[in-house]
Amino acid sequence: MRNSVVPDILVFSFQEVASYELDSISEKWEKILSKGLESLGQHYLVVRKSFSSTLLTIKFAKEEIKSRITQVQDDTVKLGMLGRAAIVTK
């Protein structure tokens, strides 16, 4: 990406992920996303993966700043009676 700002942190979320497939789906998406992020010309590492209900979230940070990211925490907010949820990361 020429003349573009490359973000330090990227967050990807996927809905409707079955919990019984979580490990395999999570690993597959991590590999796909990592390969895609290589096109940005930066090396990104996974900071945290989170799963709540059927929502999978994978957070990446540039390798050069990962050491400055500490105490990453997730909190889940349940929304309604259908079991929907949101993941908040701080």
N, CA, C and O atoms as a printed pandas DataFrame, in Angstrom:
     atom_number atom_name residue_name chain_id  residue_number  x_coord  y_coord  z_coord
0              1         N          MET        A               1    0.845   -1.181    0.000
1              2        CA          MET        A               1    0.000    0.000    0.000
2              3         C          MET        A               1    0.882    1.233    0.000
3              4         O          MET        A               1    1.514    1.554    1.006
4              5         N          ARG        A               2    0.923    1.905   -1.100
5              6        CA          ARG        A               2    1.722    3.119   -1.197
6              7         C          ARG        A               2    0.921    4.324   -0.742
7              8         O          ARG        A               2   -0.288    4.405   -0.959
8              9         N          ASN        A               3    1.617    5.258   -0.106
9             10        CA          ASN        A               3    1.002    6.509    0.334
10            11         C          ASN        A               3   -0.229    6.282    1.199
11            12         O          ASN        A               3   -1.158    7.089    1.172
12            13         N          SER        A               4   -0.249    5.221    1.949
13            14        CA          SER        A               4   -1.380    4.921    2.819
14            15         C          SER        A               4   -0.899    4.779    4.254
15            16         O          SER        A               4    0.240    4.393    4.517
16            17         N          VAL        A               5   -1.779    5.097    5.151
17            18        CA          VAL        A               5   -1.487    4.897    6.565
18            19         C          VAL        A               5   -1.828    3.449    6.902
19            20         O          VAL        A               5   -2.943    2.991    6.650
20            21         N          VAL        A               6   -0.879    2.744    7.465
21            22        CA          VAL        A               6   -1.102    1.356    7.868
22            23         C          VAL        A               6   -1.436    1.365    9.361
23            24         O          VAL        A               6   -0.656    1.878   10.164
24            25         N          PRO        A               7   -2.587    0.805    9.742
25            26        CA          PRO        A               7   -3.004    0.850   11.150
26            27         C          PRO        A               7   -2.090    0.020   12.054
27            28         O          PRO        A               7   -1.512   -0.982   11.633
28            29         N          ASP        A               8   -1.979    0.465   13.307
29            30        CA          ASP        A               8   -1.189   -0.263   14.305
30            31         C          ASP        A               8   -1.946   -1.477   14.834
31            32         O          ASP        A               8   -1.352   -2.518   15.113
32            33         N          ILE        A               9   -3.264   -1.334   14.969
33            34        CA          ILE        A               9   -4.102   -2.386   15.538
34            35         C          ILE        A               9   -5.279   -2.640   14.592
35            36         O          ILE        A               9   -5.889   -1.706   14.073
36            37         N          LEU        A              10   -5.581   -3.911   14.384
37            38        CA          LEU        A              10   -6.727   -4.305   13.554
38            39         C          LEU        A              10   -7.557   -5.320   14.326
39            40         O          LEU        A              10   -7.012   -6.206   14.986
40            41         N          VAL        A              11   -8.876   -5.187   14.241
41            42        CA          VAL        A              11   -9.786   -6.100   14.927
42            43         C          VAL        A              11  -10.762   -6.659   13.897
43            44         O          VAL        A              11  -11.372   -5.910   13.133
44            45         N          PHE        A              12  -10.900   -7.977   13.884
45            46        CA          PHE        A              12  -11.814   -8.663   12.974
46            47         C          PHE        A              12  -12.810   -9.453   13.814
47            48         O          PHE        A              12  -12.429  -10.141   14.761
48            49         N          SER        A              13  -14.089   -9.348   13.461
49            50        CA          SER        A              13  -15.129  -10.087   14.178
50            51         C          SER        A              13  -15.943  -10.913   13.204
51            52         O          SER        A              13  -16.214  -10.488   12.081
52            53         N          PHE        A              14  -16.329  -12.099   13.649
53            54        CA          PHE        A              14  -17.104  -13.019   12.828
54            55         C          PHE        A              14  -18.324  -13.470   13.622
55            56         O          PHE        A              14  -18.215  -13.876   14.779
56            57         N          GLN        A              15  -19.476  -13.392   12.985
57            58        CA          GLN        A              15  -20.722  -13.805   13.619
58            59         C          GLN        A              15  -21.073  -15.233   13.228
59            60         O          GLN        A              15  -20.581  -15.769   12.236
60            61         N          GLU        A              16  -21.927  -15.822   14.029
61            62        CA          GLU        A              16  -22.485  -17.149   13.763
62            63         C          GLU        A              16  -21.422  -18.246   13.681
63            64         O          GLU        A              16  -21.496  -19.122   12.819
64            65         N          VAL        A              17  -20.446  -18.197   14.568
65            66        CA          VAL        A              17  -19.415  -19.235   14.651
66            67         C          VAL        A              17  -19.895  -20.275   15.660
67            68         O          VAL        A              17  -20.194  -19.944   16.807
68            69         N          ALA        A              18  -19.965  -21.518   15.232
69            70        CA          ALA        A              18  -20.420  -22.591   16.120
70            71         C          ALA        A              18  -19.353  -22.901   17.159
71            72         O          ALA        A              18  -18.180  -23.056   16.819
72            73         N          SER        A              19  -19.749  -22.993   18.417
73            74        CA          SER        A              19  -18.783  -23.202   19.496
74            75         C          SER        A              19  -18.067  -24.549   19.381
75            76         O          SER        A              19  -16.921  -24.669   19.814
76            77         N          TYR        A              20  -18.718  -25.561   18.806
77            78        CA          TYR        A              20  -18.062  -26.863   18.686
78            79         C          TYR        A              20  -16.973  -26.856   17.617
79            80         O          TYR        A              20  -16.159  -27.777   17.564
80            81         N          GLU        A              21  -16.946  -25.831   16.765
81            82        CA          GLU        A              21  -15.918  -25.698   15.731
82            83         C          GLU        A              21  -14.937  -24.565   16.041
83            84         O          GLU        A              21  -14.110  -24.210   15.202
84            85         N          LEU        A              22  -15.030  -24.012   17.224
85            86        CA          LEU        A              22  -14.288  -22.794   17.544
86            87         C          LEU        A              22  -12.794  -22.890   17.283
87            88         O          LEU        A              22  -12.228  -22.013   16.630
88            89         N          ASP        A              23  -12.143  -23.937   17.778
89            90        CA          ASP        A              23  -10.691  -24.041   17.617
90            91         C          ASP        A              23  -10.279  -24.102   16.155
91            92         O          ASP        A              23   -9.367  -23.387   15.738
92            93         N          SER        A              24  -10.935  -24.941   15.379
93            94        CA          SER        A              24  -10.548  -25.075   13.972
94            95         C          SER        A              24  -10.886  -23.821   13.174
95            96         O          SER        A              24  -10.090  -23.385   12.341
96            97         N          ILE        A              25  -12.055  -23.239   13.419
97            98        CA          ILE        A              25  -12.450  -22.017   12.708
98            99         C          ILE        A              25  -11.518  -20.866   13.083
99           100         O          ILE        A              25  -11.084  -20.104   12.219
100          101         N          SER        A              26  -11.218  -20.746   14.356
101          102        CA          SER        A              26  -10.336  -19.677   14.838
102          103         C          SER        A              26   -8.956  -19.766   14.188
103          104         O          SER        A              26   -8.415  -18.761   13.727
104          105         N          GLU        A              27   -8.399  -20.962   14.155
105          106        CA          GLU        A              27   -7.077  -21.151   13.550
106          107         C          GLU        A              27   -7.102  -20.871   12.050
107          108         O          GLU        A              27   -6.176  -20.256   11.520
108          109         N          LYS        A              28   -8.145  -21.312   11.368
109          110        CA          LYS        A              28   -8.249  -21.066    9.928
110          111         C          LYS        A              28   -8.319  -19.581    9.623
111          112         O          LYS        A              28   -7.620  -19.094    8.734
112          113         N          TRP        A              29   -9.169  -18.848   10.362
113          114        CA          TRP        A              29   -9.293  -17.414   10.125
114          115         C          TRP        A              29   -8.009  -16.674   10.485
115          116         O          TRP        A              29   -7.618  -15.730    9.799
116          117         N          GLU        A              30   -7.356  -17.105   11.561
117          118        CA          GLU        A              30   -6.089  -16.470   11.939
118          119         C          GLU        A              30   -5.064  -16.596   10.813
119          120         O          GLU        A              30   -4.372  -15.629   10.495
120          121         N          LYS        A              31   -4.962  -17.776   10.210
121          122        CA          LYS        A              31   -4.025  -17.984    9.099
122          123         C          LYS        A              31   -4.410  -17.157    7.885
123          124         O          LYS        A              31   -3.546  -16.534    7.267
124          125         N          ILE        A              32   -5.683  -17.138    7.531
125          126        CA          ILE        A              32   -6.153  -16.365    6.375
126          127         C          ILE        A              32   -5.878  -14.878    6.575
127          128         O          ILE        A              32   -5.364  -14.207    5.681
128          129         N          LEU        A              33   -6.224  -14.374    7.749
129          130        CA          LEU        A              33   -6.021  -12.947    8.031
130          131         C          LEU        A              33   -4.540  -12.587    8.067
131          132         O          LEU        A              33   -4.143  -11.552    7.531
132          133         N          SER        A              34   -3.722  -13.429    8.693
133          134        CA          SER        A              34   -2.277  -13.160    8.759
134          135         C          SER        A              34   -1.678  -13.074    7.366
135          136         O          SER        A              34   -0.863  -12.197    7.079
136          137         N          LYS        A              35   -2.084  -13.983    6.517
137          138        CA          LYS        A              35   -1.581  -13.971    5.134
138          139         C          LYS        A              35   -2.018  -12.702    4.412
139          140         O          LYS        A              35   -1.228  -12.093    3.692
140          141         N          GLY        A              36   -3.265  -12.305    4.602
141          142        CA          GLY        A              36   -3.758  -11.078    3.987
142          143         C          GLY        A              36   -3.065   -9.828    4.510
143          144         O          GLY        A              36   -2.825   -8.886    3.755
144          145         N          LEU        A              37   -2.744   -9.819    5.797
145          146        CA          LEU        A              37   -2.095   -8.654    6.400
146          147         C          LEU        A              37   -0.658   -8.481    5.919
147          148         O          LEU        A              37   -0.108   -7.381    5.979
148          149         N          GLU        A              38   -0.051   -9.562    5.444
149          150        CA          GLU        A              38    1.308   -9.455    4.904
150          151         C          GLU        A              38    1.355   -8.475    3.735
151          152         O          GLU        A              38    2.391   -7.859    3.488
152          153         N          SER        A              39    0.250   -8.325    3.018
153          154        CA          SER        A              39    0.208   -7.405    1.874
154          155         C          SER        A              39    0.322   -5.944    2.297
155          156         O          SER        A              39    0.560   -5.080    1.453
156          157         N          LEU        A              40    0.157   -5.653    3.573
157          158        CA          LEU        A              40    0.297   -4.283    4.065
158          159         C          LEU        A              40    1.756   -3.890    4.255
159          160         O          LEU        A              40    2.062   -2.724    4.504
160          161         N          GLY        A              41    2.652   -4.858    4.137
161          162        CA          GLY        A              41    4.077   -4.570    4.296
162          163         C          GLY        A              41    4.529   -4.484    5.744
163          164         O          GLY        A              41    5.643   -4.040    6.022
164          165         N          GLN        A              42    3.679   -4.904    6.664
165          166        CA          GLN        A              42    4.005   -4.907    8.090
166          167         C          GLN        A              42    3.766   -6.313    8.618
167          168         O          GLN        A              42    2.975   -7.072    8.059
168          169         N          HIS        A              43    4.459   -6.651    9.704
169          170        CA          HIS        A              43    4.241   -7.958   10.316
170          171         C          HIS        A              43    3.304   -7.765   11.509
171          172         O          HIS        A              43    3.622   -7.038   12.449
172          173         N          TYR        A              44    2.151   -8.422   11.457
173          174        CA          TYR        A              44    1.167   -8.340   12.535
174          175         C          TYR        A              44    1.148   -9.632   13.327
175          176         O          TYR        A              44    1.342  -10.715   12.776
176          177         N          LEU        A              45    0.911   -9.510   14.632
177          178        CA          LEU        A              45    0.803  -10.658   15.530
178          179         C          LEU        A              45   -0.555  -10.617   16.224
179          180         O          LEU        A              45   -1.122   -9.545   16.434
180          181         N          VAL        A              46   -1.065  -11.779   16.574
181          182        CA          VAL        A              46   -2.333  -11.849   17.301
182          183         C          VAL        A              46   -2.114  -11.375   18.734
183          184         O          VAL        A              46   -1.231  -11.867   19.436
184          185         N          VAL        A              47   -2.922  -10.424   19.151
185          186        CA          VAL        A              47   -2.859   -9.910   20.520
186          187         C          VAL        A              47   -3.807  -10.712   21.409
187          188         O          VAL        A              47   -3.483  -11.058   22.545
188          189         N          ARG        A              48   -4.998  -10.998   20.851
189          190        CA          ARG        A              48   -5.989  -11.722   21.649
190          191         C          ARG        A              48   -7.086  -12.256   20.732
191          192         O          ARG        A              48   -7.445  -11.632   19.733
192          193         N          LYS        A              49   -7.604  -13.418   21.095
193          194        CA          LYS        A              49   -8.780  -13.984   20.436
194          195         C          LYS        A              49   -9.864  -14.118   21.498
195          196         O          LYS        A              49   -9.596  -14.540   22.623
196          197         N          SER        A              50  -11.087  -13.755   21.132
197          198        CA          SER        A              50  -12.192  -13.821   22.081
198          199         C          SER        A              50  -13.376  -14.514   21.437
199          200         O          SER        A              50  -13.584  -14.424   20.227
200          201         N          PHE        A              51  -14.151  -15.206   22.261
201          202        CA          PHE        A              51  -15.344  -15.876   21.770
202          203         C          PHE        A              51  -16.452  -15.709   22.790
203          204         O          PHE        A              51  -16.262  -15.942   23.983
204          205         N          SER        A              52  -17.616  -15.301   22.298
205          206        CA          SER        A              52  -18.775  -15.173   23.164
206          207         C          SER        A              52  -20.009  -15.534   22.362
207          208         O          SER        A              52  -20.251  -14.983   21.288
208          209         N          SER        A              53  -20.778  -16.455   22.888
209          210        CA          SER        A              53  -21.975  -16.925   22.199
210          211         C          SER        A              53  -21.565  -17.452   20.832
211          212         O          SER        A              53  -20.978  -18.531   20.754
212          213         N          THR        A              54  -21.848  -16.740   19.764
213          214        CA          THR        A              54  -21.445  -17.166   18.417
214          215         C          THR        A              54  -20.557  -16.118   17.746
215          216         O          THR        A              54  -20.421  -16.114   16.522
216          217         N          LEU        A              55  -19.956  -15.239   18.532
217          218        CA          LEU        A              55  -19.129  -14.148   18.017
218          219         C          LEU        A              55  -17.647  -14.426   18.287
219          220         O          LEU        A              55  -17.240  -14.596   19.436
220          221         N          LEU        A              56  -16.856  -14.470   17.227
221          222        CA          LEU        A              56  -15.405  -14.665   17.331
222          223         C          LEU        A              56  -14.725  -13.348   16.971
223          224         O          LEU        A              56  -15.027  -12.763   15.932
224          225         N          THR        A              57  -13.821  -12.881   17.810
225          226        CA          THR        A              57  -13.074  -11.657   17.553
226          227         C          THR        A              57  -11.580  -11.961   17.643
227          228         O          THR        A              57  -11.111  -12.566   18.607
228          229         N          ILE        A              58  -10.836  -11.524   16.608
229          230        CA          ILE        A              58   -9.383  -11.712   16.577
230          231         C          ILE        A              58   -8.745  -10.334   16.457
231          232         O          ILE        A              58   -9.053   -9.574   15.539
232          233         N          LYS        A              59   -7.850  -10.019   17.400
233          234        CA          LYS        A              59   -7.186   -8.713   17.425
234          235         C          LYS        A              59   -5.725   -8.870   17.051
235          236         O          LYS        A              59   -5.023   -9.720   17.599
236          237         N          PHE        A              60   -5.266   -8.044   16.111
237          238        CA          PHE        A              60   -3.884   -8.047   15.655
238          239         C          PHE        A              60   -3.241   -6.703   15.976
239          240         O          PHE        A              60   -3.916   -5.674   16.019
240          241         N          ALA        A              61   -1.923   -6.724   16.201
241          242        CA          ALA        A              61   -1.150   -5.498   16.374
242          243         C          ALA        A              61    0.166   -5.654   15.612
243          244         O          ALA        A              61    0.672   -6.761   15.429
244          245         N          LYS        A              62    0.697   -4.529   15.180
245          246        CA          LYS        A              62    2.005   -4.571   14.527
246          247         C          LYS        A              62    3.013   -5.162   15.502
247          248         O          LYS        A              62    2.968   -4.894   16.703
248          249         N          GLU        A              63    3.912   -5.962   14.974
249          250        CA          GLU        A              63    4.923   -6.598   15.823
250          251         C          GLU        A              63    5.716   -5.558   16.612
251          252         O          GLU        A              63    6.068   -5.791   17.768
252          253         N          GLU        A              64    5.993   -4.429   15.999
253          254        CA          GLU        A              64    6.818   -3.406   16.646
254          255         C          GLU        A              64    6.161   -2.753   17.856
255          256         O          GLU        A              64    6.859   -2.181   18.692
256          257         N          ILE        A              65    4.846   -2.823   17.969
257          258        CA          ILE        A              65    4.184   -2.215   19.128
258          259         C          ILE        A              65    3.606   -3.236   20.103
259          260         O          ILE        A              65    3.124   -2.863   21.172
260          261         N          LYS        A              66    3.647   -4.503   19.751
261          262        CA          LYS        A              66    3.008   -5.520   20.594
262          263         C          LYS        A              66    3.561   -5.524   22.021
263          264         O          LYS        A              66    2.815   -5.775   22.967
264          265         N          SER        A              67    4.834   -5.255   22.186
265          266        CA          SER        A              67    5.426   -5.271   23.529
266          267         C          SER        A              67    4.864   -4.153   24.417
267          268         O          SER        A              67    4.952   -4.231   25.642
268          269         N          ARG        A              68    4.291   -3.122   23.802
269          270        CA          ARG        A              68    3.710   -2.012   24.579
270          271         C          ARG        A              68    2.248   -2.247   24.925
271          272         O          ARG        A              68    1.647   -1.462   25.659
272          273         N          ILE        A              69    1.674   -3.326   24.399
273          274        CA          ILE        A              69    0.278   -3.644   24.686
274          275         C          ILE        A              69    0.244   -4.610   25.860
275          276         O          ILE        A              69    0.719   -5.742   25.758
276          277         N          THR        A              70   -0.314   -4.163   26.961
277          278        CA          THR        A              70   -0.360   -4.987   28.177
278          279         C          THR        A              70   -1.775   -4.990   28.748
279          280         O          THR        A              70   -2.575   -4.099   28.462
280          281         N          GLN        A              71   -2.060   -5.973   29.533
281          282        CA          GLN        A              71   -3.321   -6.083   30.267
282          283         C          GLN        A              71   -4.546   -5.940   29.371
283          284         O          GLN        A              71   -5.460   -5.174   29.678
284          285         N          VAL        A              72   -4.561   -6.666   28.282
285          286        CA          VAL        A              72   -5.721   -6.664   27.389
286          287         C          VAL        A              72   -6.816   -7.494   28.039
287          288         O          VAL        A              72   -6.596   -8.647   28.409
288          289         N          GLN        A              73   -7.986   -6.906   28.174
289          290        CA          GLN        A              73   -9.103   -7.589   28.821
290          291         C          GLN        A              73  -10.338   -7.520   27.939
291          292         O          GLN        A              73  -10.543   -6.540   27.222
292          293         N          ASP        A              74  -11.155   -8.554   27.992
293          294        CA          ASP        A              74  -12.424   -8.580   27.281
294          295         C          ASP        A              74  -13.556   -8.636   28.286
295          296         O          ASP        A              74  -13.421   -9.196   29.374
296          297         N          ASP        A              75  -14.660   -8.051   27.903
297          298        CA          ASP        A              75  -15.875   -8.141   28.695
298          299         C          ASP        A              75  -17.010   -8.428   27.729
299          300         O          ASP        A              75  -17.013   -7.914   26.610
300          301         N          THR        A              76  -17.950   -9.220   28.132
301          302        CA          THR        A              76  -19.069   -9.594   27.275
302          303         C          THR        A              76  -20.332   -8.920   27.773
303          304         O          THR        A              76  -20.615   -8.896   28.971
304          305         N          VAL        A              77  -21.083   -8.376   26.835
305          306        CA          VAL        A              77  -22.358   -7.744   27.150
306          307         C          VAL        A              77  -23.443   -8.556   26.456
307          308         O          VAL        A              77  -23.458   -8.645   25.228
308          309         N          LYS        A              78  -24.338   -9.141   27.217
309          310        CA          LYS        A              78  -25.455   -9.898   26.647
310          311         C          LYS        A              78  -26.535   -8.912   26.201
311          312         O          LYS        A              78  -26.869   -7.963   26.910
312          313         N          LEU        A              79  -27.065   -9.166   25.014
313          314        CA          LEU        A              79  -28.072   -8.278   24.446
314          315         C          LEU        A              79  -29.353   -9.056   24.161
315          316         O          LEU        A              79  -29.409   -9.841   23.215
316          317         N          GLY        A              80  -30.352   -8.843   24.957
317          318        CA          GLY        A              80  -31.649   -9.448   24.702
318          319         C          GLY        A              80  -31.749  -10.904   25.105
319          320         O          GLY        A              80  -30.816  -11.490   25.655
320          321         N          MET        A              81  -32.907  -11.468   24.814
321          322        CA          MET        A              81  -33.210  -12.827   25.232
322          323         C          MET        A              81  -32.756  -13.869   24.211
323          324         O          MET        A              81  -32.803  -15.067   24.494
324          325         N          LEU        A              82  -32.323  -13.437   23.041
325          326        CA          LEU        A              82  -31.923  -14.391   21.998
326          327         C          LEU        A              82  -30.486  -14.848   22.150
327          328         O          LEU        A              82  -29.998  -15.612   21.317
328          329         N          GLY        A              83  -29.794  -14.403   23.189
329          330        CA          GLY        A              83  -28.430  -14.843   23.425
330          331         C          GLY        A              83  -27.389  -14.071   22.650
331          332         O          GLY        A              83  -26.220  -14.455   22.632
332          333         N          ARG        A              84  -27.792  -12.990   22.008
333          334        CA          ARG        A              84  -26.822  -12.185   21.282
334          335         C          ARG        A              84  -25.889  -11.517   22.282
335          336         O          ARG        A              84  -26.264  -11.250   23.424
336          337         N          ALA        A              85  -24.667  -11.254   21.830
337          338        CA          ALA        A              85  -23.682  -10.672   22.732
338          339         C          ALA        A              85  -22.764   -9.729   21.992
339          340         O          ALA        A              85  -22.663   -9.771   20.766
340          341         N          ALA        A              86  -22.102   -8.885   22.742
341          342        CA          ALA        A              86  -21.084   -7.998   22.211
342          343         C          ALA        A              86  -19.830   -8.195   23.053
343          344         O          ALA        A              86  -19.913   -8.463   24.252
344          345         N          ILE        A              87  -18.677   -8.063   22.424
345          346        CA          ILE        A              87  -17.402   -8.177   23.131
346          347         C          ILE        A              87  -16.760   -6.794   23.169
347          348         O          ILE        A              87  -16.593   -6.146   22.136
348          349         N          VAL        A              88  -16.409   -6.360   24.353
349          350        CA          VAL        A              88  -15.737   -5.086   24.549
350          351         C          VAL        A              88  -14.313   -5.388   24.991
351          352         O          VAL        A              88  -14.103   -6.153   25.931
352          353         N          THR        A              89  -13.340   -4.794   24.321
353          354        CA          THR        A              89  -11.935   -5.025   24.679
354          355         C          THR        A              89  -11.343   -3.720   25.191
355          356         O          THR        A              89  -11.560   -2.652   24.617
356          357         N          LYS        A              90  -10.591   -3.826   26.282
357          358        CA          LYS        A              90   -9.919   -2.630   26.820
358          359         C          LYS        A              90   -8.505   -2.972   27.168
359          360         O          LYS        A              90   -7.759   -2.112   27.636
